Amino acid sequence: QERTGIRSLKVRYTSVFGYYIEVTKANVHLVPADYVRKQTTVNGERYVTEELKLKEKEIFSAEEKSLAREQELFAALVAAVLDESLALARTAEALAELDVLAGWAVLAREWDYCRPELDESDALSITDGRHPVVEQMMKQERLGLAGSYSFVPNDAALSSTDAQIILITGPNMAGKSTYIRQVALITLLAHVGSFVPADRATIGLCDRIFTRIGADDALHAGQSTFMVEMTETANILHHAGPRSLVVLDEIGRGTSTLDGLSLAWAIAEHLAAPNAPRALFATHYHELTSLEERLPGQVRNLHVEVREWPPGDPHAQIVFLHRILPGRTDRSYGIHVARLAGLPLSVVQRAREVLASLAVSHSAGPEATCVPDASSVPDAPSNAAVPGASGRRKRPALETTQLPLFTTYLEHPAVDQLRELKIESLTPLQAFDTLRRLKDAADAAEIPPSA
């Protein structure tokens, strides 16, 4: 600019032309004679000079030298690291282990964990166990509220001689899934060398922990939610041994009620067989609780405590106490939970009406339901039976059991007449006439005498 007097002169760079001097058309007449025109553009001219070419070579040479030096230094660094790679790997591994152990130590101290006892028995005993993740999340969400909002601890006990499989019943949100998961997590933490969230824990050595929790499909594999559930359950039943711990959450919920109940029943019996694994089985099928009487010493019933306020009021509020107690539950509280979830009041009220109508047929006794009484279920195969036990065990009556649909029609006189009907002896015309009379009588709520 000083030499030419062109104030708008600029030195630019492109990957095609390299460095060049750009001059607007208004100043072309001021360009020195030693400038070599390289390109003409709409707004001006582009030039190069010998001096500019020399500078360009120096710049490119410096870049090449810089890159070569960078590669040289990097290669030296790699060589130095490789020479010490074994020591560095051991140091990193030691630091990682130290980090984990220090984290466990801080966790155990801040959250009052206990040192578990590991032995070679098949027993599992936990006193006041807690879920390590849920407990911390509840403290974070408490935000200064009273300490009564803290996690509710629970005991757990499993062994082949006392309770090989535990059946946990209770409504949704009561804490069934949290309970079975916390037992699995405490078992895992004990085996990896950590203290555990409990007052006391004695854990028999476990070779594997199997879980079937949650509901998910596999669309990419063409598998429905129920198919995924059964595939995972099949893997558990084929590979779980006497040293394994199995955690199952609501097996059979992905299909019809009777199919799901039948599968859950058979799976529970399989898990209660000799040399089977220790298992925790959360379910809404209350019929399964009769397995405690059918397989004494192998199956134990637990339930999650729930309180109604005021007691006995159909519109009562329910309080989940999250305490695991012995015995079976008497209700599922599905409508109460639906109300808590925010379903429209009209839907909740209609659900109560339907439940009340279904309860009418239920009041006649177990024989009026389409779900079989425990005594009507065939005994398990011999490999699932208790040594020394034979025959069927009568299921004690429950205050309330689950109510199946379409119960009323099983007691309808039309059903009895249809059962007595000998179809093979009827002509097509007689069959049509019989069907017409049964339909007319059913519509009129009266059944004529059999023809």
Short mmCIF file of C-alpha atoms in Angstrom, two decimals:
data_model
loop_
_atom_site.label_atom_id
_atom_site.label_comp_id
_atom_site.label_asym_id
_atom_site.label_seq_id
_atom_site.Cartn_x
_atom_site.Cartn_y
_atom_site.Cartn_z
CA GLN A 1 0.00 0.00 0.00
CA GLU A 2 2.84 2.43 0.75
CA ARG A 3 4.54 1.66 -2.55
CA THR A 4 1.46 1.84 -4.78
CA GLY A 5 -0.63 4.30 -2.85
CA ILE A 6 -3.62 1.95 -3.18
CA ARG A 7 -5.33 2.01 0.24
CA SER A 8 -7.79 -0.80 -0.70
CA LEU A 9 -5.06 -3.22 -1.84
CA LYS A 10 -5.34 -6.61 -0.09
CA VAL A 11 -3.27 -9.79 0.04
CA ARG A 12 -5.48 -12.88 -0.04
CA TYR A 13 -5.15 -16.65 -0.35
CA THR A 14 -7.04 -19.45 -2.12
CA SER A 15 -6.22 -23.12 -2.43
CA VAL A 16 -6.24 -22.76 -6.24
CA PHE A 17 -4.04 -19.68 -6.79
CA GLY A 18 -2.21 -19.51 -3.49
CA TYR A 19 -1.34 -15.98 -2.28
CA TYR A 20 -2.25 -13.03 -4.54
CA ILE A 21 -2.73 -9.24 -4.48
CA GLU A 22 -6.27 -7.97 -5.09
CA VAL A 23 -6.87 -4.47 -6.53
CA THR A 24 -10.22 -2.88 -7.30
CA LYS A 25 -10.92 -1.75 -10.85
CA ALA A 26 -10.92 1.88 -9.77
CA ASN A 27 -7.24 1.56 -8.82
CA VAL A 28 -5.95 -0.62 -11.66
CA HIS A 29 -4.14 2.36 -13.21
CA LEU A 30 -1.97 2.62 -10.07
CA VAL A 31 -0.65 -0.98 -10.29
CA PRO A 32 3.18 -1.14 -10.76
CA ALA A 33 4.56 -2.64 -13.95
CA ASP A 34 6.19 -5.61 -12.17
CA TYR A 35 2.78 -6.90 -11.01
CA VAL A 36 1.69 -9.93 -13.06
CA ARG A 37 -2.06 -10.19 -13.69
CA LYS A 38 -3.32 -13.60 -12.58
CA GLN A 39 -7.11 -13.31 -12.76
CA THR A 40 -9.86 -10.80 -13.54
CA THR A 41 -12.97 -10.69 -11.37
CA VAL A 42 -16.16 -8.65 -11.39
CA ASN A 43 -14.86 -6.21 -8.79
CA GLY A 44 -11.18 -6.05 -9.66
CA GLU A 45 -7.94 -7.70 -10.70
CA ARG A 46 -5.70 -10.24 -9.00
CA TYR A 47 -1.88 -10.05 -9.29
CA VAL A 48 1.24 -11.86 -8.17
CA THR A 49 4.85 -10.73 -7.80
CA GLU A 50 8.19 -12.51 -7.50
CA GLU A 51 8.55 -11.33 -3.93
CA LEU A 52 5.08 -12.68 -3.07
CA LYS A 53 5.97 -16.07 -4.58
CA LEU A 54 9.09 -16.26 -2.43
CA LYS A 55 7.08 -15.48 0.71
CA GLU A 56 4.57 -18.15 -0.29
CA LYS A 57 7.33 -20.76 -0.58
CA GLU A 58 8.68 -19.78 2.83
CA ILE A 59 5.21 -20.13 4.40
CA PHE A 60 4.57 -23.52 2.81
CA SER A 61 8.03 -24.71 3.81
CA ALA A 62 7.43 -23.61 7.40
CA GLU A 63 4.12 -25.50 7.49
CA GLU A 64 5.77 -28.66 6.22
CA LYS A 65 8.56 -28.35 8.77
CA SER A 66 6.02 -27.74 11.53
CA LEU A 67 4.03 -30.83 10.56
CA ALA A 68 7.17 -32.94 10.32
CA ARG A 69 8.30 -31.74 13.73
CA GLU A 70 4.88 -32.48 15.20
CA GLN A 71 4.95 -36.01 13.83
CA GLU A 72 8.48 -36.48 15.14
CA LEU A 73 7.51 -35.37 18.64
CA PHE A 74 4.36 -37.52 18.60
CA ALA A 75 6.32 -40.59 17.50
CA ALA A 76 8.80 -39.99 20.32
CA LEU A 77 5.94 -39.67 22.82
CA VAL A 78 4.36 -42.91 21.58
CA ALA A 79 7.69 -44.70 21.86
CA ALA A 80 8.18 -43.42 25.40
CA VAL A 81 4.67 -44.49 26.40
CA LEU A 82 5.15 -47.93 24.86
CA ASP A 83 8.36 -48.37 26.82
CA GLU A 84 6.41 -47.75 30.03
CA SER A 85 3.07 -49.22 28.90
CA LEU A 86 3.09 -52.13 31.33
CA ALA A 87 3.86 -49.88 34.30
CA LEU A 88 1.30 -47.31 33.16
CA ALA A 89 -1.40 -49.98 32.73
CA ARG A 90 -0.71 -51.35 36.21
CA THR A 91 -0.79 -47.85 37.66
CA ALA A 92 -4.08 -47.06 35.93
CA GLU A 93 -5.58 -50.33 37.14
CA ALA A 94 -4.42 -49.67 40.69
CA LEU A 95 -5.80 -46.12 40.62
CA ALA A 96 -9.13 -47.37 39.25
CA GLU A 97 -9.35 -50.00 41.98
CA LEU A 98 -8.38 -47.44 44.61
CA ASP A 99 -11.04 -45.08 43.27
CA VAL A 100 -13.72 -47.77 43.51
CA LEU A 101 -12.66 -48.84 47.01
CA ALA A 102 -12.52 -45.24 48.21
CA GLY A 103 -15.98 -44.65 46.76
CA TRP A 104 -17.33 -47.73 48.52
CA ALA A 105 -15.73 -46.61 51.79
CA VAL A 106 -17.29 -43.14 51.58
CA LEU A 107 -20.64 -44.67 50.61
CA ALA A 108 -20.57 -47.14 53.50
CA ARG A 109 -19.68 -44.45 56.01
CA GLU A 110 -22.14 -41.82 54.85
CA TRP A 111 -25.07 -44.21 54.37
CA ASP A 112 -24.47 -46.57 57.30
CA TYR A 113 -23.74 -49.73 55.32
CA CYS A 114 -22.75 -52.95 57.07
CA ARG A 115 -20.07 -55.51 56.31
CA PRO A 116 -21.78 -58.61 54.85
CA GLU A 117 -20.87 -62.15 55.80
CA LEU A 118 -20.29 -64.54 52.91
CA ASP A 119 -20.45 -68.28 53.48
CA GLU A 120 -20.83 -71.46 51.45
CA SER A 121 -24.41 -72.15 52.50
CA ASP A 122 -27.41 -71.68 50.23
CA ALA A 123 -29.04 -69.27 52.68
CA LEU A 124 -29.62 -65.56 52.27
CA SER A 125 -30.49 -63.43 55.29
CA ILE A 126 -30.82 -59.64 55.24
CA THR A 127 -31.91 -57.50 58.18
CA ASP A 128 -33.33 -54.05 57.44
CA GLY A 129 -32.10 -54.04 53.85
CA ARG A 130 -32.45 -50.93 51.70
CA HIS A 131 -32.32 -50.14 47.98
CA PRO A 132 -29.00 -48.29 47.47
CA VAL A 133 -30.28 -46.08 44.63
CA VAL A 134 -33.85 -45.37 45.74
CA GLU A 135 -32.65 -44.49 49.24
CA GLN A 136 -30.35 -41.76 47.91
CA MET A 137 -32.93 -40.44 45.45
CA MET A 138 -35.49 -40.12 48.24
CA LYS A 139 -33.03 -38.12 50.34
CA GLN A 140 -32.38 -35.75 47.44
CA GLU A 141 -36.11 -35.26 46.85
CA ARG A 142 -36.87 -34.78 50.54
CA LEU A 143 -35.67 -31.14 50.52
CA GLY A 144 -35.78 -30.65 54.26
CA LEU A 145 -38.97 -32.59 54.98
CA ALA A 146 -39.32 -34.73 58.09
CA GLY A 147 -37.16 -37.82 58.46
CA SER A 148 -40.25 -40.05 58.27
CA TYR A 149 -40.04 -39.62 54.51
CA SER A 150 -36.90 -41.77 54.42
CA PHE A 151 -36.62 -45.22 52.85
CA VAL A 152 -38.45 -48.05 54.67
CA PRO A 153 -36.04 -50.97 55.30
CA ASN A 154 -37.18 -54.60 55.10
CA ASP A 155 -35.85 -58.05 55.97
CA ALA A 156 -35.31 -60.94 53.57
CA ALA A 157 -34.59 -64.63 54.16
CA LEU A 158 -34.15 -67.44 51.62
CA SER A 159 -32.85 -71.00 51.91
CA SER A 160 -33.57 -74.43 50.48
CA THR A 161 -34.75 -75.70 53.87
CA ASP A 162 -36.98 -72.80 54.88
CA ALA A 163 -38.10 -70.70 51.92
CA GLN A 164 -36.56 -71.49 48.56
CA ILE A 165 -38.95 -69.18 46.75
CA ILE A 166 -40.70 -66.11 48.13
CA LEU A 167 -43.99 -64.95 46.61
CA ILE A 168 -44.64 -61.23 47.11
CA THR A 169 -48.14 -59.87 46.52
CA GLY A 170 -49.47 -56.36 46.83
CA PRO A 171 -50.79 -53.43 44.79
CA ASN A 172 -48.82 -51.42 42.29
CA MET A 173 -46.65 -48.69 43.81
CA ALA A 174 -46.54 -50.59 47.11
CA GLY A 175 -42.87 -51.55 46.71
CA LYS A 176 -42.76 -55.15 45.40
CA SER A 177 -40.31 -54.41 42.58
CA THR A 178 -38.13 -52.24 44.80
CA TYR A 179 -37.95 -55.04 47.38
CA ILE A 180 -36.89 -57.80 44.99
CA ARG A 181 -34.39 -55.52 43.26
CA GLN A 182 -32.81 -54.44 46.53
CA VAL A 183 -32.23 -58.07 47.50
CA ALA A 184 -30.52 -58.69 44.15
CA LEU A 185 -28.40 -55.52 44.48
CA ILE A 186 -27.35 -56.34 48.05
CA THR A 187 -26.33 -59.83 46.90
CA LEU A 188 -24.32 -58.35 44.03
CA LEU A 189 -22.61 -55.74 46.21
CA ALA A 190 -21.65 -58.40 48.75
CA HIS A 191 -20.03 -60.54 46.06
CA VAL A 192 -17.95 -57.69 44.57
CA GLY A 193 -16.54 -56.78 47.98
CA SER A 194 -18.60 -53.78 48.99
CA PHE A 195 -20.40 -53.09 52.24
CA VAL A 196 -24.18 -53.34 51.78
CA PRO A 197 -27.18 -51.13 52.69
CA ALA A 198 -28.50 -53.16 55.62
CA ASP A 199 -28.11 -53.58 59.36
CA ARG A 200 -26.91 -57.14 58.88
CA ALA A 201 -26.47 -59.44 55.89
CA THR A 202 -25.40 -63.06 55.56
CA ILE A 203 -25.15 -64.12 51.93
CA GLY A 204 -24.56 -67.66 50.71
CA LEU A 205 -22.24 -67.75 47.72
CA CYS A 206 -24.09 -67.15 44.46
CA ASP A 207 -22.79 -68.07 41.01
CA ARG A 208 -25.27 -66.03 38.93
CA ILE A 209 -28.11 -63.55 39.37
CA PHE A 210 -30.99 -63.81 36.89
CA THR A 211 -33.65 -61.10 36.53
CA ARG A 212 -36.89 -60.82 34.56
CA ILE A 213 -38.09 -57.32 35.29
CA GLY A 214 -39.96 -54.73 33.26
CA ALA A 215 -42.02 -54.87 30.08
CA ASP A 216 -40.37 -54.23 26.74
CA ASP A 217 -40.78 -55.50 23.21
CA ALA A 218 -38.16 -56.14 20.51
CA LEU A 219 -39.68 -54.73 17.33
CA HIS A 220 -36.47 -55.21 15.36
CA ALA A 221 -36.66 -58.95 16.10
CA GLY A 222 -40.43 -59.22 15.60
CA GLN A 223 -40.96 -60.11 19.26
CA SER A 224 -43.87 -58.87 21.32
CA THR A 225 -43.60 -57.88 24.96
CA PHE A 226 -44.88 -61.30 26.03
CA MET A 227 -42.48 -63.12 23.69
CA VAL A 228 -39.53 -61.21 25.14
CA GLU A 229 -40.77 -62.05 28.63
CA MET A 230 -41.07 -65.76 27.86
CA THR A 231 -37.70 -65.88 26.06
CA GLU A 232 -35.92 -64.38 29.04
CA THR A 233 -37.81 -66.65 31.44
CA ALA A 234 -36.87 -69.70 29.37
CA ASN A 235 -33.21 -68.72 29.59
CA ILE A 236 -33.52 -68.46 33.36
CA LEU A 237 -35.23 -71.84 33.77
CA HIS A 238 -32.65 -73.56 31.57
CA HIS A 239 -29.54 -72.09 33.19
CA ALA A 240 -30.33 -71.24 36.82
CA GLY A 241 -28.75 -73.66 39.28
CA PRO A 242 -28.99 -74.24 43.04
CA ARG A 243 -26.39 -71.50 43.63
CA SER A 244 -28.24 -68.92 41.53
CA LEU A 245 -30.55 -66.11 42.61
CA VAL A 246 -33.64 -65.50 40.44
CA VAL A 247 -35.73 -62.33 40.52
CA LEU A 248 -39.06 -62.39 38.64
CA ASP A 249 -41.47 -59.47 38.47
CA GLU A 250 -45.08 -60.16 37.44
CA ILE A 251 -44.51 -63.09 35.11
CA GLY A 252 -47.46 -63.72 32.78
CA ARG A 253 -48.92 -60.23 32.72
CA GLY A 254 -48.40 -59.89 28.96
CA THR A 255 -51.12 -62.39 28.02
CA SER A 256 -54.64 -63.37 29.08
CA THR A 257 -55.41 -63.79 32.77
CA LEU A 258 -55.80 -67.57 32.73
CA ASP A 259 -52.82 -68.18 30.45
CA GLY A 260 -50.67 -65.87 32.54
CA LEU A 261 -51.81 -67.45 35.80
CA SER A 262 -51.16 -70.96 34.48
CA LEU A 263 -47.67 -70.06 33.28
CA ALA A 264 -46.82 -68.23 36.49
CA TRP A 265 -48.05 -71.22 38.52
CA ALA A 266 -45.96 -73.71 36.54
CA ILE A 267 -42.87 -71.48 36.67
CA ALA A 268 -43.21 -71.05 40.43
CA GLU A 269 -43.52 -74.82 40.90
CA HIS A 270 -40.45 -75.35 38.72
CA LEU A 271 -38.45 -72.90 40.83
CA ALA A 272 -39.58 -74.64 44.02
CA ALA A 273 -38.26 -78.02 42.89
CA PRO A 274 -35.27 -79.70 44.59
CA ASN A 275 -31.88 -78.30 43.48
CA ALA A 276 -33.61 -75.25 42.08
CA PRO A 277 -32.33 -71.69 42.67
CA ARG A 278 -33.35 -69.25 45.36
CA ALA A 279 -36.05 -67.02 43.91
CA LEU A 280 -38.07 -63.88 44.57
CA PHE A 281 -41.39 -63.85 42.70
CA ALA A 282 -43.53 -60.69 42.68
CA THR A 283 -47.03 -61.25 41.32
CA HIS A 284 -50.60 -59.96 41.17
CA TYR A 285 -51.96 -63.51 40.79
CA HIS A 286 -53.24 -64.10 44.32
CA GLU A 287 -54.04 -67.72 43.45
CA LEU A 288 -50.30 -68.46 43.53
CA THR A 289 -50.22 -67.86 47.26
CA SER A 290 -51.79 -71.28 47.81
CA LEU A 291 -48.43 -72.78 46.82
CA GLU A 292 -47.30 -72.10 50.38
CA GLU A 293 -49.70 -74.83 51.56
CA ARG A 294 -49.03 -77.13 48.62
CA LEU A 295 -45.24 -76.86 48.96
CA PRO A 296 -44.55 -76.21 52.65
CA GLY A 297 -41.00 -75.29 53.51
CA GLN A 298 -40.25 -74.36 49.92
CA VAL A 299 -42.61 -71.45 49.26
CA ARG A 300 -43.31 -68.54 51.58
CA ASN A 301 -45.85 -65.76 51.12
CA LEU A 302 -45.03 -62.13 51.80
CA HIS A 303 -47.11 -59.04 51.11
CA VAL A 304 -46.65 -55.29 51.12
CA GLU A 305 -48.61 -53.52 53.83
CA VAL A 306 -51.27 -51.00 52.77
CA ARG A 307 -53.63 -48.99 54.98
CA GLU A 308 -57.03 -47.50 54.10
CA TRP A 309 -58.33 -44.31 55.66
CA PRO A 310 -61.03 -44.31 56.79
CA PRO A 311 -61.10 -48.12 57.01
CA GLY A 312 -63.90 -49.87 55.09
CA ASP A 313 -64.88 -46.77 53.10
CA PRO A 314 -65.07 -47.57 49.34
CA HIS A 315 -63.80 -44.04 48.71
CA ALA A 316 -61.02 -44.35 51.28
CA GLN A 317 -57.55 -43.04 50.64
CA ILE A 318 -54.83 -45.68 50.58
CA VAL A 319 -51.44 -45.27 52.18
CA PHE A 320 -48.52 -47.40 51.04
CA LEU A 321 -46.47 -48.31 54.11
CA HIS A 322 -43.85 -50.18 52.04
CA ARG A 323 -43.36 -52.76 54.80
CA ILE A 324 -42.94 -56.39 53.79
CA LEU A 325 -44.95 -58.64 56.11
CA PRO A 326 -45.62 -62.40 56.23
CA GLY A 327 -48.76 -63.75 54.59
CA ARG A 328 -50.79 -63.00 51.51
CA THR A 329 -52.51 -59.82 50.50
CA ASP A 330 -56.29 -59.64 50.31
CA ARG A 331 -56.74 -56.97 47.63
CA SER A 332 -54.99 -55.43 44.64
CA TYR A 333 -56.31 -51.87 45.10
CA GLY A 334 -56.19 -51.37 41.35
CA ILE A 335 -59.01 -48.81 41.32
CA HIS A 336 -57.40 -46.84 44.15
CA VAL A 337 -54.10 -46.69 42.27
CA ALA A 338 -55.92 -45.63 39.10
CA ARG A 339 -57.53 -42.79 41.04
CA LEU A 340 -54.13 -41.71 42.34
CA ALA A 341 -52.87 -41.72 38.75
CA GLY A 342 -55.50 -39.11 37.83
CA LEU A 343 -58.08 -41.11 35.88
CA PRO A 344 -61.34 -39.18 35.37
CA LEU A 345 -63.69 -39.61 38.32
CA SER A 346 -66.42 -40.91 36.01
CA VAL A 347 -64.13 -43.75 34.90
CA VAL A 348 -63.15 -44.55 38.48
CA GLN A 349 -66.79 -44.59 39.59
CA ARG A 350 -67.78 -46.82 36.68
CA ALA A 351 -64.96 -49.20 37.57
CA ARG A 352 -66.32 -49.43 41.12
CA GLU A 353 -69.78 -50.27 39.75
CA VAL A 354 -68.37 -53.01 37.51
CA LEU A 355 -66.34 -54.40 40.40
CA ALA A 356 -69.43 -54.46 42.61
CA SER A 357 -71.44 -56.32 39.97
CA LEU A 358 -68.69 -58.88 39.53
CA ALA A 359 -68.49 -59.32 43.29
CA VAL A 360 -72.12 -60.52 43.36
CA SER A 361 -71.23 -63.76 41.61
CA HIS A 362 -68.02 -64.01 43.61
CA SER A 363 -69.96 -64.00 46.87
CA ALA A 364 -71.35 -67.43 45.98
CA GLY A 365 -67.90 -68.88 46.68
CA PRO A 366 -64.88 -70.08 44.73
CA GLU A 367 -66.97 -72.54 42.75
CA ALA A 368 -68.70 -69.64 41.03
CA THR A 369 -65.53 -68.23 39.55
CA CYS A 370 -63.79 -69.18 36.36
CA VAL A 371 -60.41 -69.15 38.13
CA PRO A 372 -59.88 -72.63 39.62
CA ASP A 373 -59.61 -73.16 43.33
CA ALA A 374 -56.21 -74.36 44.43
CA SER A 375 -57.56 -77.84 45.15
CA SER A 376 -58.67 -78.19 41.53
CA VAL A 377 -55.19 -77.58 40.16
CA PRO A 378 -53.39 -80.86 39.43
CA ASP A 379 -50.40 -81.65 41.56
CA ALA A 380 -47.00 -80.66 40.23
CA PRO A 381 -44.80 -83.36 38.62
CA SER A 382 -42.83 -85.52 40.99
CA ASN A 383 -39.63 -83.49 40.48
CA ALA A 384 -41.41 -80.43 41.91
CA ALA A 385 -43.11 -82.20 44.80
CA VAL A 386 -42.02 -81.99 48.39
CA PRO A 387 -40.44 -85.19 49.70
CA GLY A 388 -42.89 -86.96 51.93
CA ALA A 389 -45.86 -84.91 50.76
CA SER A 390 -48.59 -86.43 48.63
CA GLY A 391 -52.09 -85.69 47.47
CA ARG A 392 -53.71 -82.33 47.13
CA ARG A 393 -53.79 -79.61 49.71
CA LYS A 394 -56.97 -77.63 50.16
CA ARG A 395 -56.45 -73.92 49.72
CA PRO A 396 -57.78 -71.97 52.71
CA ALA A 397 -60.46 -69.47 51.86
CA LEU A 398 -59.32 -65.89 51.42
CA GLU A 399 -61.28 -62.86 52.47
CA THR A 400 -61.09 -61.53 48.95
CA THR A 401 -59.54 -62.97 45.81
CA GLN A 402 -59.22 -61.66 42.30
CA LEU A 403 -62.48 -61.44 40.38
CA PRO A 404 -62.65 -62.94 36.88
CA LEU A 405 -64.89 -61.62 34.12
CA PHE A 406 -68.01 -63.34 32.73
CA THR A 407 -68.68 -65.17 35.99
CA THR A 408 -72.44 -64.57 36.03
CA TYR A 409 -73.08 -66.57 32.88
CA LEU A 410 -71.55 -69.74 34.30
CA GLU A 411 -74.58 -70.03 36.62
CA HIS A 412 -77.17 -69.23 33.93
CA PRO A 413 -79.68 -72.06 33.32
CA ALA A 414 -78.99 -71.79 29.59
CA VAL A 415 -75.47 -73.01 30.24
CA ASP A 416 -76.79 -76.13 31.99
CA GLN A 417 -79.16 -76.90 29.11
CA LEU A 418 -76.36 -76.43 26.58
CA ARG A 419 -74.20 -78.87 28.51
CA GLU A 420 -76.98 -81.48 28.51
CA LEU A 421 -77.73 -81.00 24.82
CA LYS A 422 -76.79 -83.95 22.59
CA ILE A 423 -75.83 -82.17 19.40
CA GLU A 424 -75.10 -85.33 17.43
CA SER A 425 -78.71 -86.50 17.82
CA LEU A 426 -80.28 -83.29 16.49
CA THR A 427 -81.28 -82.65 12.91
CA PRO A 428 -80.30 -79.28 11.45
CA LEU A 429 -83.90 -78.09 11.83
CA GLN A 430 -84.07 -79.24 15.48
CA ALA A 431 -80.73 -77.59 16.23
CA PHE A 432 -81.92 -74.31 14.75
CA ASP A 433 -85.21 -74.49 16.68
CA THR A 434 -83.37 -75.27 19.96
CA LEU A 435 -80.97 -72.42 19.44
CA ARG A 436 -83.85 -70.03 18.71
CA ARG A 437 -85.72 -71.04 21.89
CA LEU A 438 -82.59 -70.66 24.04
CA LYS A 439 -81.91 -67.23 22.63
CA ASP A 440 -85.49 -66.05 23.11
CA ALA A 441 -85.51 -67.38 26.66
CA ALA A 442 -82.15 -65.77 27.44
CA ASP A 443 -83.43 -62.43 26.14
CA ALA A 444 -86.49 -62.82 28.36
CA ALA A 445 -84.34 -63.94 31.33
CA GLU A 446 -86.33 -67.19 31.49
CA ILE A 447 -85.24 -70.67 30.47
CA PRO A 448 -87.87 -73.17 29.23
CA PRO A 449 -87.71 -76.80 30.26
CA SER A 450 -85.48 -79.00 28.11
CA ALA A 451 -87.13 -80.52 25.07
#
